[in-house]
mmCIF file with all atom_site columns, N, CA, C and O in Angstrom:
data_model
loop_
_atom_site.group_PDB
_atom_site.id
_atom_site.type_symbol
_atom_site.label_atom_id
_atom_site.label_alt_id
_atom_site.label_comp_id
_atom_site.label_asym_id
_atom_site.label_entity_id
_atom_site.label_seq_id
_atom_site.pdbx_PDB_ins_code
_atom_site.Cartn_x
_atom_site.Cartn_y
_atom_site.Cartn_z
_atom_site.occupancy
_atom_site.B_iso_or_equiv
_atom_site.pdbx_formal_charge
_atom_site.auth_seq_id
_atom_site.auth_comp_id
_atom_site.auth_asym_id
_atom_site.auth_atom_id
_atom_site.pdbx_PDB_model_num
ATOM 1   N N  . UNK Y 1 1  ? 35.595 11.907  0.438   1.00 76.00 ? 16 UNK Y N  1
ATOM 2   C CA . UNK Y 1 1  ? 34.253 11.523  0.825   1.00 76.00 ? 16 UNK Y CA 1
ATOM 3   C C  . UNK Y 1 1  ? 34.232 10.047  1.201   1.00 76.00 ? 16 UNK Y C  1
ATOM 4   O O  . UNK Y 1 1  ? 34.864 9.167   0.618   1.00 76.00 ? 16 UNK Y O  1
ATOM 5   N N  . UNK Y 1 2  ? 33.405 9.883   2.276   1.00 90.00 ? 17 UNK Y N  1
ATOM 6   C CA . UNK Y 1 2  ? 33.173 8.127   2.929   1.00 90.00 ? 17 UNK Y CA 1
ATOM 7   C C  . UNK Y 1 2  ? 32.241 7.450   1.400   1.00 90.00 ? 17 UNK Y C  1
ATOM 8   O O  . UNK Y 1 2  ? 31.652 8.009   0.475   1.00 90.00 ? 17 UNK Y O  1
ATOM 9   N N  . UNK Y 1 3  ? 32.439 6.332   1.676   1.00 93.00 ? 18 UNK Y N  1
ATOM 10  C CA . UNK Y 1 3  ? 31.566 5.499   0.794   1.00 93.00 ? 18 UNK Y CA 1
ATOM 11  C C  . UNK Y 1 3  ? 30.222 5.527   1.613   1.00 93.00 ? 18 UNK Y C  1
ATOM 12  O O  . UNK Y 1 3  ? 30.220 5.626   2.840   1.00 93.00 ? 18 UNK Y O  1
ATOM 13  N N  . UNK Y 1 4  ? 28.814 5.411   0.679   1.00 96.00 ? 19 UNK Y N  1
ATOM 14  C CA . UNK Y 1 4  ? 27.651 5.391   1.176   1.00 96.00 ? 19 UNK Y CA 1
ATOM 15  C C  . UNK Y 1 4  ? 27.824 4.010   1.400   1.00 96.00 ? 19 UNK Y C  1
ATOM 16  O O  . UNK Y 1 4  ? 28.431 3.148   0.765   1.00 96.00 ? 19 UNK Y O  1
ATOM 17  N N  . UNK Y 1 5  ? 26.933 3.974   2.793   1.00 94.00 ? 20 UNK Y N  1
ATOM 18  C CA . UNK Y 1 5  ? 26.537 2.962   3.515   1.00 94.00 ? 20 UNK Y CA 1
ATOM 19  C C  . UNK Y 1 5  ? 25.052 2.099   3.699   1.00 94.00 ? 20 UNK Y C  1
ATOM 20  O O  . UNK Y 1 5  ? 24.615 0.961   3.866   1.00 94.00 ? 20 UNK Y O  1
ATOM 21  N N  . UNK Y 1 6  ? 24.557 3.758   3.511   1.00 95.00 ? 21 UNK Y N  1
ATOM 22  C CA . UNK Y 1 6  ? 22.898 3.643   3.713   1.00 95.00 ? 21 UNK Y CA 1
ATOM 23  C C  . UNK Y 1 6  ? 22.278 3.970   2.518   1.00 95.00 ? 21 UNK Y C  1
ATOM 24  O O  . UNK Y 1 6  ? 22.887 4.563   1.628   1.00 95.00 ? 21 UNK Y O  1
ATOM 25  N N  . UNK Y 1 7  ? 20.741 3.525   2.391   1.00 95.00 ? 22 UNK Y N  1
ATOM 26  C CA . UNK Y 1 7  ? 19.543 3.880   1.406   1.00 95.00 ? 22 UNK Y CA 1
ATOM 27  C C  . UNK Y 1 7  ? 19.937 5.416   1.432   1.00 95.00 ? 22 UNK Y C  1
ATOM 28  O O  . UNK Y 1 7  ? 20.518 6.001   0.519   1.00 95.00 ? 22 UNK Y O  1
ATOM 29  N N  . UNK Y 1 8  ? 19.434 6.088   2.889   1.00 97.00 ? 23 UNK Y N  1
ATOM 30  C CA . UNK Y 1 8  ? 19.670 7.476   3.213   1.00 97.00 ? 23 UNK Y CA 1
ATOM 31  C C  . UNK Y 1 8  ? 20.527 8.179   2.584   1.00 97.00 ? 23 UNK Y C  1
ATOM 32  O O  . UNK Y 1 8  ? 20.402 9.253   1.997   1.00 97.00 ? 23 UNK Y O  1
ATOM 33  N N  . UNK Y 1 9  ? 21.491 7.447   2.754   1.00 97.00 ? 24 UNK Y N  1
ATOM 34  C CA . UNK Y 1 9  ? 22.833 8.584   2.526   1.00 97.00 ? 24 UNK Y CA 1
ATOM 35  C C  . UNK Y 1 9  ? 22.966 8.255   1.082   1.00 97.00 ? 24 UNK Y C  1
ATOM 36  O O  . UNK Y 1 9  ? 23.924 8.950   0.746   1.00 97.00 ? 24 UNK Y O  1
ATOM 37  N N  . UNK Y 1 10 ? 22.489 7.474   -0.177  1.00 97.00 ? 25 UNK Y N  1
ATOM 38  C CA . UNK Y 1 10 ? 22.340 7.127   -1.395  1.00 97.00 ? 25 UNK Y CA 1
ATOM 39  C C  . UNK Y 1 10 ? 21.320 8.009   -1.809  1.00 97.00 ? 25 UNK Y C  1
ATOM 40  O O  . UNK Y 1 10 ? 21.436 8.616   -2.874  1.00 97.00 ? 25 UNK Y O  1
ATOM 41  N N  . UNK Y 1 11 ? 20.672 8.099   -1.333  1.00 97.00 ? 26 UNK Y N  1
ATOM 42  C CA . UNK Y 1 11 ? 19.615 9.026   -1.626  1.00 97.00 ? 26 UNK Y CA 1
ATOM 43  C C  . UNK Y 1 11 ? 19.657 10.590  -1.531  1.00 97.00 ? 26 UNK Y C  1
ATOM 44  O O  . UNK Y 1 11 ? 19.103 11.421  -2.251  1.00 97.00 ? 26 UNK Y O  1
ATOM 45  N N  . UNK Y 1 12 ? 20.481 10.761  -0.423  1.00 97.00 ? 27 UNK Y N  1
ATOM 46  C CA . UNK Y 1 12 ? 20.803 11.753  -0.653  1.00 97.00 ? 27 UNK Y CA 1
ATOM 47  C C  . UNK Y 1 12 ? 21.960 12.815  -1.669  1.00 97.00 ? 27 UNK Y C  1
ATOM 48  O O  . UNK Y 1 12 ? 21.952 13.967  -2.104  1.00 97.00 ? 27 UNK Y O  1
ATOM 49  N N  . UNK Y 1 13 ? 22.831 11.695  -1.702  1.00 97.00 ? 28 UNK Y N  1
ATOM 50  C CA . UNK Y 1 13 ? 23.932 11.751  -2.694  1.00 97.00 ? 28 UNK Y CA 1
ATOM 51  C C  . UNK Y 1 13 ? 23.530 12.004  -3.999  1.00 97.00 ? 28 UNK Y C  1
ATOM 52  O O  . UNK Y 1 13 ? 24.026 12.805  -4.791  1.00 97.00 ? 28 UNK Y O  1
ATOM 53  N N  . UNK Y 1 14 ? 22.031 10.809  -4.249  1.00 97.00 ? 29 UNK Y N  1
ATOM 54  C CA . UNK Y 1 14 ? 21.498 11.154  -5.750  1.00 97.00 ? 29 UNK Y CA 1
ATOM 55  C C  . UNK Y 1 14 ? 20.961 12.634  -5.946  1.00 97.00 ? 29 UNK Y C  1
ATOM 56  O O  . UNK Y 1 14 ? 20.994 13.277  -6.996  1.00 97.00 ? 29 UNK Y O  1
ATOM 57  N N  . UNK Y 1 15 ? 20.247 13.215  -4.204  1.00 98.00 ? 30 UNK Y N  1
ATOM 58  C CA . UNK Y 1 15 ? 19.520 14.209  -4.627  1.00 98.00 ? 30 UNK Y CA 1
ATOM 59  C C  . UNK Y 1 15 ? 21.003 15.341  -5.110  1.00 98.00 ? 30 UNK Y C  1
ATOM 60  O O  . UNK Y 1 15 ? 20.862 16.058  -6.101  1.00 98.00 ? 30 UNK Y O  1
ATOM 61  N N  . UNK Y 1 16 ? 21.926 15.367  -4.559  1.00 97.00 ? 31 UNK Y N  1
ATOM 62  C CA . UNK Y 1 16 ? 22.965 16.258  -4.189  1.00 97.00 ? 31 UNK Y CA 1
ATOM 63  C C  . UNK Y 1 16 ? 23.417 16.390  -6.620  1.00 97.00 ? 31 UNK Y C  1
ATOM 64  O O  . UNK Y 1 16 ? 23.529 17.341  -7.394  1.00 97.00 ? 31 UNK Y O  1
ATOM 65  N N  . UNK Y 1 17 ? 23.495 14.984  -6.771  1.00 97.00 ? 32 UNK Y N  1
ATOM 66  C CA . UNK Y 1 17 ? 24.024 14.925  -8.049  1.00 97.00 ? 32 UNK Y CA 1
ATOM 67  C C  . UNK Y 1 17 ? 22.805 15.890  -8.651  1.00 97.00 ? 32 UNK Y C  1
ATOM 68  O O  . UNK Y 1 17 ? 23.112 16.963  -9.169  1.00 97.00 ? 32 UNK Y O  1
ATOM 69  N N  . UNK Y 1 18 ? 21.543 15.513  -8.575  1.00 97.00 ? 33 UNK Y N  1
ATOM 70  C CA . UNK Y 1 18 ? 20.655 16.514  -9.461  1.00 97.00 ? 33 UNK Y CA 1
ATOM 71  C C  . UNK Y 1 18 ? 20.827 17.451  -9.548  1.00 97.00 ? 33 UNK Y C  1
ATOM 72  O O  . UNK Y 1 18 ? 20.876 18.065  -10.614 1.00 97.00 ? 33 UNK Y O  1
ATOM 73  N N  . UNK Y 1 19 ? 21.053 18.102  -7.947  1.00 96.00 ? 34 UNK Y N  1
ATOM 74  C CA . UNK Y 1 19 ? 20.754 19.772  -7.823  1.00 96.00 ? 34 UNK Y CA 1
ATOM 75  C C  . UNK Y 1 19 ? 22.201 20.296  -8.648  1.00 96.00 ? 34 UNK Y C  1
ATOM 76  O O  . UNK Y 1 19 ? 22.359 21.375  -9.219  1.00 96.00 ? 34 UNK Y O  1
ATOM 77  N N  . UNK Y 1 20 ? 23.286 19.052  -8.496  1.00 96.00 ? 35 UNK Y N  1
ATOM 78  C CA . UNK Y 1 20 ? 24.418 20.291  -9.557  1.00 96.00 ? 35 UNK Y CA 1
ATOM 79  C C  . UNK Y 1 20 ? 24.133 19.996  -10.554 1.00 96.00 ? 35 UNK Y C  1
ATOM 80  O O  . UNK Y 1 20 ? 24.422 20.983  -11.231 1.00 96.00 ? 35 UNK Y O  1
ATOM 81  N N  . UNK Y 1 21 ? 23.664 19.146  -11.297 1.00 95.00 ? 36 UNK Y N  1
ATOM 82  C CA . UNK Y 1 21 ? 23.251 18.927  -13.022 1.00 95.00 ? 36 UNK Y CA 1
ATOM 83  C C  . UNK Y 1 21 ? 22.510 19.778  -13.303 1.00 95.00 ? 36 UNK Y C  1
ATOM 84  O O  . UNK Y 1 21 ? 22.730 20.388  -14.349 1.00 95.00 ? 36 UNK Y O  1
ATOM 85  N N  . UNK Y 1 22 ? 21.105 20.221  -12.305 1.00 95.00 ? 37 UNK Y N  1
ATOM 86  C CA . UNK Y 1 22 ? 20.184 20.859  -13.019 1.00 95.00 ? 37 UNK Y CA 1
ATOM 87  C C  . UNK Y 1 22 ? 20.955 22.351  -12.833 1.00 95.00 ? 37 UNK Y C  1
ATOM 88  O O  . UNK Y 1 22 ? 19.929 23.031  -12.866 1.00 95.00 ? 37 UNK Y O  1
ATOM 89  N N  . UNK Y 1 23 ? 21.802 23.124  -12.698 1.00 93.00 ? 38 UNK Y N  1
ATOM 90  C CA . UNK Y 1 23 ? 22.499 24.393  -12.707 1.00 93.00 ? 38 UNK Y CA 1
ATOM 91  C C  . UNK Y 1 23 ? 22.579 24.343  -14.572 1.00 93.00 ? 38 UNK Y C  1
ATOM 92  O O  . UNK Y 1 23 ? 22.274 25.222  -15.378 1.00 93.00 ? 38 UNK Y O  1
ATOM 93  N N  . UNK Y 1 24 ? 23.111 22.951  -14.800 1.00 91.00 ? 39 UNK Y N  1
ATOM 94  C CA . UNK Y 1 24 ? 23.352 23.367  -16.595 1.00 91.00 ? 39 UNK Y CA 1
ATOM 95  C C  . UNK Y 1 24 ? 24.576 23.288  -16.623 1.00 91.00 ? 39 UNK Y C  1
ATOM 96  O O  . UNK Y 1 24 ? 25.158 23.280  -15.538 1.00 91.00 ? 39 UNK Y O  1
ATOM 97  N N  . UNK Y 1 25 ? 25.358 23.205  -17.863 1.00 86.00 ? 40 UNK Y N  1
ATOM 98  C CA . UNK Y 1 25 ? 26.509 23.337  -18.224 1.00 86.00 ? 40 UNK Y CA 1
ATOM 99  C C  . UNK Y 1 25 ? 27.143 24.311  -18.120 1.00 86.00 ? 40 UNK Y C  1
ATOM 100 O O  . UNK Y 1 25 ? 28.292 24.222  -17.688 1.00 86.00 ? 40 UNK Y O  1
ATOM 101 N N  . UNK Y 1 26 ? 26.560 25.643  -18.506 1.00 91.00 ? 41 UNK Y N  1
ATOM 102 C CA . UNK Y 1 26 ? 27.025 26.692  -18.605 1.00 91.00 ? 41 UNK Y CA 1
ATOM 103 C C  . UNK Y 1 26 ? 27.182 27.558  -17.567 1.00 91.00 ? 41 UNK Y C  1
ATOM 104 O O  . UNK Y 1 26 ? 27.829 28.591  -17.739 1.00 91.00 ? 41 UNK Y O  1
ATOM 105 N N  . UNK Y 1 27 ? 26.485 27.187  -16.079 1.00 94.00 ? 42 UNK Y N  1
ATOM 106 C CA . UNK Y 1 27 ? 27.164 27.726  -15.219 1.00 94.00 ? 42 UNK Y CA 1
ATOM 107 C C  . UNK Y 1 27 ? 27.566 26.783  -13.911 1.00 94.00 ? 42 UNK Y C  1
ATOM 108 O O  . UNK Y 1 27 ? 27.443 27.145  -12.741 1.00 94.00 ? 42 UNK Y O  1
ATOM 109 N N  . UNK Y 1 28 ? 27.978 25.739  -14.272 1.00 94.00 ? 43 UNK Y N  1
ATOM 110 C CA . UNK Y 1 28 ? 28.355 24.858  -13.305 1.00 94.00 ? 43 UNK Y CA 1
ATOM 111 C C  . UNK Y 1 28 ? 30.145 25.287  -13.133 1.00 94.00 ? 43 UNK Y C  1
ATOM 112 O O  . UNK Y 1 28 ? 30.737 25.973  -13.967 1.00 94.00 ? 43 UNK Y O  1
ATOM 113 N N  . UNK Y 1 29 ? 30.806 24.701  -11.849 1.00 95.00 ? 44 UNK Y N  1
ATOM 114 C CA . UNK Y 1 29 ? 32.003 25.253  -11.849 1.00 95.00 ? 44 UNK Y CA 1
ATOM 115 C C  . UNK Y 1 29 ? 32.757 23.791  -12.030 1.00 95.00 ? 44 UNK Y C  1
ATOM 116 O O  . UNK Y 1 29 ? 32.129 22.744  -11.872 1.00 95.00 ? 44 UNK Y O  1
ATOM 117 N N  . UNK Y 1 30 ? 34.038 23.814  -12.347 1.00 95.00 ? 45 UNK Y N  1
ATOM 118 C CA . UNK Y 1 30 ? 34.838 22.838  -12.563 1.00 95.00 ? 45 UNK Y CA 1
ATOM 119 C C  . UNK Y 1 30 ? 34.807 22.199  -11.107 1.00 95.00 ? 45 UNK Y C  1
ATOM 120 O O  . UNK Y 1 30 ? 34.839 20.976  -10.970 1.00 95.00 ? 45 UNK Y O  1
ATOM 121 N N  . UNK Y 1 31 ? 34.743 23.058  -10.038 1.00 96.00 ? 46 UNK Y N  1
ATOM 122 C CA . UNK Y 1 31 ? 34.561 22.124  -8.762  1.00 96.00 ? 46 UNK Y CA 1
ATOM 123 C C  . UNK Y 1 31 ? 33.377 21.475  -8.350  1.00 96.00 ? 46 UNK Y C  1
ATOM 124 O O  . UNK Y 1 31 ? 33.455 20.364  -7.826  1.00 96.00 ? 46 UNK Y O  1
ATOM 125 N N  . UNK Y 1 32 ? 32.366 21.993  -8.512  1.00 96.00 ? 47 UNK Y N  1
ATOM 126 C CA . UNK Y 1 32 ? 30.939 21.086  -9.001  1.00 96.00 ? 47 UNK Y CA 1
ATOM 127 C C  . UNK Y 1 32 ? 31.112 20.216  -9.722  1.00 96.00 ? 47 UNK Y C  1
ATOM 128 O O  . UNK Y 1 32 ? 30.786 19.139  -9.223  1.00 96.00 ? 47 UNK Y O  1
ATOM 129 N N  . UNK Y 1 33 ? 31.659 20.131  -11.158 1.00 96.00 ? 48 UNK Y N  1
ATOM 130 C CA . UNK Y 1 33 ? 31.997 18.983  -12.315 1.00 96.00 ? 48 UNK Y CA 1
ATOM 131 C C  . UNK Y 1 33 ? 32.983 18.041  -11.281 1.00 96.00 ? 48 UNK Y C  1
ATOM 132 O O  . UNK Y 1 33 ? 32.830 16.820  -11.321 1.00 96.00 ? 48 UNK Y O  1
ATOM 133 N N  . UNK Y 1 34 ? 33.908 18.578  -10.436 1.00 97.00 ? 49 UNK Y N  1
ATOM 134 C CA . UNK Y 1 34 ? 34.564 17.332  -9.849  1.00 97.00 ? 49 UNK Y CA 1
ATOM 135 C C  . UNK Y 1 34 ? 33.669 16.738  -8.671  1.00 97.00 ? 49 UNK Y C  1
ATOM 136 O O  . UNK Y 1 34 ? 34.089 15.720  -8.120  1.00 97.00 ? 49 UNK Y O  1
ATOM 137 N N  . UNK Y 1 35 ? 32.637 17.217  -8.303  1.00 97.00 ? 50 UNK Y N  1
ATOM 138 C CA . UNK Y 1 35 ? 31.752 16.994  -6.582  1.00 97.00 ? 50 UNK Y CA 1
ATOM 139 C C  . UNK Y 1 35 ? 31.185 15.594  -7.477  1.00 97.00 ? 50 UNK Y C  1
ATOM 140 O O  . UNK Y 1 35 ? 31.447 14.404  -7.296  1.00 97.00 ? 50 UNK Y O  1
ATOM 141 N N  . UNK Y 1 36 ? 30.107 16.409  -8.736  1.00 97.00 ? 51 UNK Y N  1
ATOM 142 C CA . UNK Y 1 36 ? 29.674 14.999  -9.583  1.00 97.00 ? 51 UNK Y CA 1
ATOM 143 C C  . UNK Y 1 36 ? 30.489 13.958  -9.558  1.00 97.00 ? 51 UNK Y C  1
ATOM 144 O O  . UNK Y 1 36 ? 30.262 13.036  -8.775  1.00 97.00 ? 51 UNK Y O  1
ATOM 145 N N  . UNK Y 1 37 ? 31.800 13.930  -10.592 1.00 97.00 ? 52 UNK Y N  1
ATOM 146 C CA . UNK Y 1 37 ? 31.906 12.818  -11.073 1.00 97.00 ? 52 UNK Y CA 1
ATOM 147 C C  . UNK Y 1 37 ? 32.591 12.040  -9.321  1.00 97.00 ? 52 UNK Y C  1
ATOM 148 O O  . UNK Y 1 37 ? 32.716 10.816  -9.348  1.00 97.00 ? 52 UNK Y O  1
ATOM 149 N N  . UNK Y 1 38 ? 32.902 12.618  -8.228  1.00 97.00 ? 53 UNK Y N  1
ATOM 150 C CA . UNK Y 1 38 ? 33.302 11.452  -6.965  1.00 97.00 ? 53 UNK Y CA 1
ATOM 151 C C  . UNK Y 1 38 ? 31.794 11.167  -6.534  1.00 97.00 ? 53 UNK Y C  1
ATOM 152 O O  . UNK Y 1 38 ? 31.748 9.940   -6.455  1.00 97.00 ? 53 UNK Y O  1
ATOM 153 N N  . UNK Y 1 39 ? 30.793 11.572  -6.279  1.00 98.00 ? 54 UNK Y N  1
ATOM 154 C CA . UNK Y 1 39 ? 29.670 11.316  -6.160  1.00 98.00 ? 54 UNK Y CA 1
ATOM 155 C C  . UNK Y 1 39 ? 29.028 10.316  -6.724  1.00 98.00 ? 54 UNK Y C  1
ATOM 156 O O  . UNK Y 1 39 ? 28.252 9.615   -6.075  1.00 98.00 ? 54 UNK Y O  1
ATOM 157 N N  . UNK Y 1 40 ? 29.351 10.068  -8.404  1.00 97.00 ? 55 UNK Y N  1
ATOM 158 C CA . UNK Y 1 40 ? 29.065 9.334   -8.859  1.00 97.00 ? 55 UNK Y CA 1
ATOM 159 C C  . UNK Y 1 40 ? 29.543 8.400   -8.670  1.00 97.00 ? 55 UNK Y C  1
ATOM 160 O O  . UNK Y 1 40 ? 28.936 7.412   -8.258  1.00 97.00 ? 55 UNK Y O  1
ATOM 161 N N  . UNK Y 1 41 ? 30.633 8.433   -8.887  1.00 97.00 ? 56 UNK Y N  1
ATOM 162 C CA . UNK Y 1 41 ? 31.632 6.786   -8.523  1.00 97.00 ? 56 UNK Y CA 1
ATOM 163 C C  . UNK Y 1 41 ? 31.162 6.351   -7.230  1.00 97.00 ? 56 UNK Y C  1
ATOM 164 O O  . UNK Y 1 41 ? 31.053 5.143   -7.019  1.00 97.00 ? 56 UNK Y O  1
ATOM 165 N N  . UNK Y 1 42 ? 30.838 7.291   -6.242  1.00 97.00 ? 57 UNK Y N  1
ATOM 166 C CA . UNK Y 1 42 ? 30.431 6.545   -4.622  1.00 97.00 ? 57 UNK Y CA 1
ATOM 167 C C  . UNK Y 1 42 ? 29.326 5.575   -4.785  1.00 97.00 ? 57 UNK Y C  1
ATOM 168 O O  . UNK Y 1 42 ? 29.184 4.436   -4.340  1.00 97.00 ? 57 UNK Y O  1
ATOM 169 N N  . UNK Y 1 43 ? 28.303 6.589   -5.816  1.00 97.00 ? 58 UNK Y N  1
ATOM 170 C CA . UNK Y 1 43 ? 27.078 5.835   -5.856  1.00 97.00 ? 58 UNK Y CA 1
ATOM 171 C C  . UNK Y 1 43 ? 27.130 4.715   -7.409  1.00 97.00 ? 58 UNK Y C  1
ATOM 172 O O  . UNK Y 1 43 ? 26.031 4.262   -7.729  1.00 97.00 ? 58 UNK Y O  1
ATOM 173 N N  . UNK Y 1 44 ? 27.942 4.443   -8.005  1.00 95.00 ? 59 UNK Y N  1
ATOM 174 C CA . UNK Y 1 44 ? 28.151 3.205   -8.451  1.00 95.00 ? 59 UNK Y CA 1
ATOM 175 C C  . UNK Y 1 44 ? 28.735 2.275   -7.787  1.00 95.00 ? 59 UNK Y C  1
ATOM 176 O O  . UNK Y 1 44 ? 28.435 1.114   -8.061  1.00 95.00 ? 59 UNK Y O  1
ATOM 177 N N  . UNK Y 1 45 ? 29.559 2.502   -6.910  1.00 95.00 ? 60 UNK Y N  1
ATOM 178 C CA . UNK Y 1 45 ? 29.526 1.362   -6.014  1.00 95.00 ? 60 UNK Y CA 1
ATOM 179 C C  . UNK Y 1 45 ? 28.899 1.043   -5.511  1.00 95.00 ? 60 UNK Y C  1
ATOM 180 O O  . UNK Y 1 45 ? 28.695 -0.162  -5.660  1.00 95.00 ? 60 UNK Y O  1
ATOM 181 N N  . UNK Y 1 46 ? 28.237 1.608   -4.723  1.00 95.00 ? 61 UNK Y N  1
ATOM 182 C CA . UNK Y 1 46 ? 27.070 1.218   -3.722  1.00 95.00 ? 61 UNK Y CA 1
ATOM 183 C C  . UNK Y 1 46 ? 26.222 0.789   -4.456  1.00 95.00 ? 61 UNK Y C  1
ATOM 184 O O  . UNK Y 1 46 ? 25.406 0.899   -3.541  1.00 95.00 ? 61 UNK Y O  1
ATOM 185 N N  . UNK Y 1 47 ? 25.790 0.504   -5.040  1.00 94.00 ? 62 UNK Y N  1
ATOM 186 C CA . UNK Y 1 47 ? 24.760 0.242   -6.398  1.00 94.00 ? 62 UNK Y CA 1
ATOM 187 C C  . UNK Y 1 47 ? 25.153 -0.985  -6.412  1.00 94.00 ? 62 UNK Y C  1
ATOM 188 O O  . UNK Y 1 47 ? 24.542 -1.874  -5.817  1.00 94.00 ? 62 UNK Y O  1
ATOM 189 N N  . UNK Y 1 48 ? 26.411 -1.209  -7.216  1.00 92.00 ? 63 UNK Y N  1
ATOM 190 C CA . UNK Y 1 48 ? 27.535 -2.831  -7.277  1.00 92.00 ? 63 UNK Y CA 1
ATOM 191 C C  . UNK Y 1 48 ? 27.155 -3.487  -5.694  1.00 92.00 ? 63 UNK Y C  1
ATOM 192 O O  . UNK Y 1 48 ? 26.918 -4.692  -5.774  1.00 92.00 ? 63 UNK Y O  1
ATOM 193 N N  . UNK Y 1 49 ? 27.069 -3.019  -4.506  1.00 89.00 ? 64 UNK Y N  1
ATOM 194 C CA . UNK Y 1 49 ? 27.517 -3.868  -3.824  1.00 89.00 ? 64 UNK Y CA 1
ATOM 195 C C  . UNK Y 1 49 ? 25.593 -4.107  -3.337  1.00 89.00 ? 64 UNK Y C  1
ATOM 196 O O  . UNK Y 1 49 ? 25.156 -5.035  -2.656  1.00 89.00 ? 64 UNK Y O  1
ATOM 197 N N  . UNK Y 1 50 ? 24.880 -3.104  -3.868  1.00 88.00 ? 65 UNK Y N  1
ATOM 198 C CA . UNK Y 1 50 ? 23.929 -3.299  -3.251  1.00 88.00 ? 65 UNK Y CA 1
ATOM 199 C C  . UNK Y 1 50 ? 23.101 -4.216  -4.163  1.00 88.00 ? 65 UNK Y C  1
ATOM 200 O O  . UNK Y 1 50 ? 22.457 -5.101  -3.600  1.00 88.00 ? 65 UNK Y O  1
ATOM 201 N N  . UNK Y 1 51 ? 23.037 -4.115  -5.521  1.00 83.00 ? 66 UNK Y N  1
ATOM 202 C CA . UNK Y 1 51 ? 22.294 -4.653  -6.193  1.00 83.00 ? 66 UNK Y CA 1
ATOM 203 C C  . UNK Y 1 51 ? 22.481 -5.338  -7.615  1.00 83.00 ? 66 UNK Y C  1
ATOM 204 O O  . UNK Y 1 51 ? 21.776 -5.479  -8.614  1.00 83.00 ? 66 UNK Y O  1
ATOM 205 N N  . UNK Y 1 52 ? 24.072 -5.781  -7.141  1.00 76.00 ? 67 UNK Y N  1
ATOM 206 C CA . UNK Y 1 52 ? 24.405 -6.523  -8.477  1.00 76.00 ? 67 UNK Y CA 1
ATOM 207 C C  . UNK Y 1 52 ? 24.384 -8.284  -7.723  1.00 76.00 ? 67 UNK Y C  1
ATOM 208 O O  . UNK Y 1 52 ? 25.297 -8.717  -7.020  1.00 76.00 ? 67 UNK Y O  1
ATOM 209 N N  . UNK Y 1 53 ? 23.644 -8.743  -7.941  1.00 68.00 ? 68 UNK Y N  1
ATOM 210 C CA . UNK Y 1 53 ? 23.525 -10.299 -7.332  1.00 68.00 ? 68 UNK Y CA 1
ATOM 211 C C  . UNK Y 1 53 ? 23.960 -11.330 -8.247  1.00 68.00 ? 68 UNK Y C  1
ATOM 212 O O  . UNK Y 1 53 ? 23.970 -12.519 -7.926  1.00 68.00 ? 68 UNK Y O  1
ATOM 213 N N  . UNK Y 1 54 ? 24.321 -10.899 -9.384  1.00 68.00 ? 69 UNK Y N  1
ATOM 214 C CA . UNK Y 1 54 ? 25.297 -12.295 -10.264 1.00 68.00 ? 69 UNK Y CA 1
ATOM 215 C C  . UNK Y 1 54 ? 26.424 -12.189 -9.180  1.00 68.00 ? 69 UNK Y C  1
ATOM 216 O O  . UNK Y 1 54 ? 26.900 -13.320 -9.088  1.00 68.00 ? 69 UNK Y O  1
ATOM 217 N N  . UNK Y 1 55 ? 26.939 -11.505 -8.486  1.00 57.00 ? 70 UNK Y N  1
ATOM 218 C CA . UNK Y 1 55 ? 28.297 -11.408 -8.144  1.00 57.00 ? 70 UNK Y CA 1
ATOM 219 C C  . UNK Y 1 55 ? 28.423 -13.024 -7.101  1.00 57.00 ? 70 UNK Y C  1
ATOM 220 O O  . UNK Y 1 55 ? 29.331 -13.854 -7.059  1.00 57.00 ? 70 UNK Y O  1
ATOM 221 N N  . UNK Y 1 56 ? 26.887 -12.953 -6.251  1.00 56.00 ? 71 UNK Y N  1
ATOM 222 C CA . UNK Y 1 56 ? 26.127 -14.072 -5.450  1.00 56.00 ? 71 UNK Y CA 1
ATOM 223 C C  . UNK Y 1 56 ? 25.991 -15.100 -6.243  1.00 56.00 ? 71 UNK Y C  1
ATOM 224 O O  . UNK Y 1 56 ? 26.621 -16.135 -6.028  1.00 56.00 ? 71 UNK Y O  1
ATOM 225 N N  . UNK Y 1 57 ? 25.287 -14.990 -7.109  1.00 55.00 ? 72 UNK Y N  1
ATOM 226 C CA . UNK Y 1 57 ? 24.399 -15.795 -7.836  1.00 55.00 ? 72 UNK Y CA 1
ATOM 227 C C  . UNK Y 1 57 ? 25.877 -17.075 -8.714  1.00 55.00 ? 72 UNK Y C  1
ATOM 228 O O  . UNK Y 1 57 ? 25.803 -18.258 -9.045  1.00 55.00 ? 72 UNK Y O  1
ATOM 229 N N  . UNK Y 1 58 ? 26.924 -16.158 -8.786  1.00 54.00 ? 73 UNK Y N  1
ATOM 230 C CA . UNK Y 1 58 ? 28.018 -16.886 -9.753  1.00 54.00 ? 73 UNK Y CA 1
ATOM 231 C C  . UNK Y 1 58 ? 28.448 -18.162 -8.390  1.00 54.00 ? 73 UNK Y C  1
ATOM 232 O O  . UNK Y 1 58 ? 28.456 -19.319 -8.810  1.00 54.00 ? 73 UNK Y O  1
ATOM 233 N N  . UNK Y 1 59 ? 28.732 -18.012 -7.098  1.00 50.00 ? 74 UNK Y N  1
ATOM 234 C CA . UNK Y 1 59 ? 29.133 -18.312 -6.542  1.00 50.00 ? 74 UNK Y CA 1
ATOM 235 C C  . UNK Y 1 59 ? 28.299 -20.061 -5.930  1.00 50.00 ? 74 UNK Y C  1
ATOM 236 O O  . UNK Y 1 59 ? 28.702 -20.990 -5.231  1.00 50.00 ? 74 UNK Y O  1
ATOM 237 N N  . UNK Y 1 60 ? 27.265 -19.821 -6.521  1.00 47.00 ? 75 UNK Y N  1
ATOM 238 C CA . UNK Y 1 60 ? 26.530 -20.854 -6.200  1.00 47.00 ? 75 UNK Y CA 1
ATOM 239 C C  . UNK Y 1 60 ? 26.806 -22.153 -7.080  1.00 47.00 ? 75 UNK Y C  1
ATOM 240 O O  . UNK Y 1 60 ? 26.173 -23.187 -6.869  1.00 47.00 ? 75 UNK Y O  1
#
C-alpha cells in the first residue's frame, strides 16, 4: 500500500479501519487483522508528518 498523502485518502483509510474492527473479533480473518495493522501504521505516519509540530518547533 502507498503512504497517504491526502486528508481524503486518511479519511478514508480511517473509515476502511472501522468497518474491519466493527466485524468483531470473532469473525474477522487473519487477513483483515493484517489489512488493519498496515493501515494503521500508514495512518500513524501520516499523523507524524501531519501533525506532530515539536518535530518544527525543536528546530527553531
Amino acid at each position: 500500500m502507498d503512504a497517504i498523502k491526502t486528508v481524503e485518502d486518511y479519511r478514508k483509510t480511517l473509515l476502511r479501519i472501522n468497518t474491519l474492527m466493527n466485524k468483531g473479533s470473532q469473525t474477522i480473518t487473519y487477513e483483515e487483522m493484517s489489512e488493519i495493522r498496515e493501515l494503521r501504521a500508514l495512518a500513524s505516519n501520516y499523523e507524524k508528518v501531519r501533525y506532530d509540530h515539536s518535530i518544527n518547533s525543536e528546530a527553531s
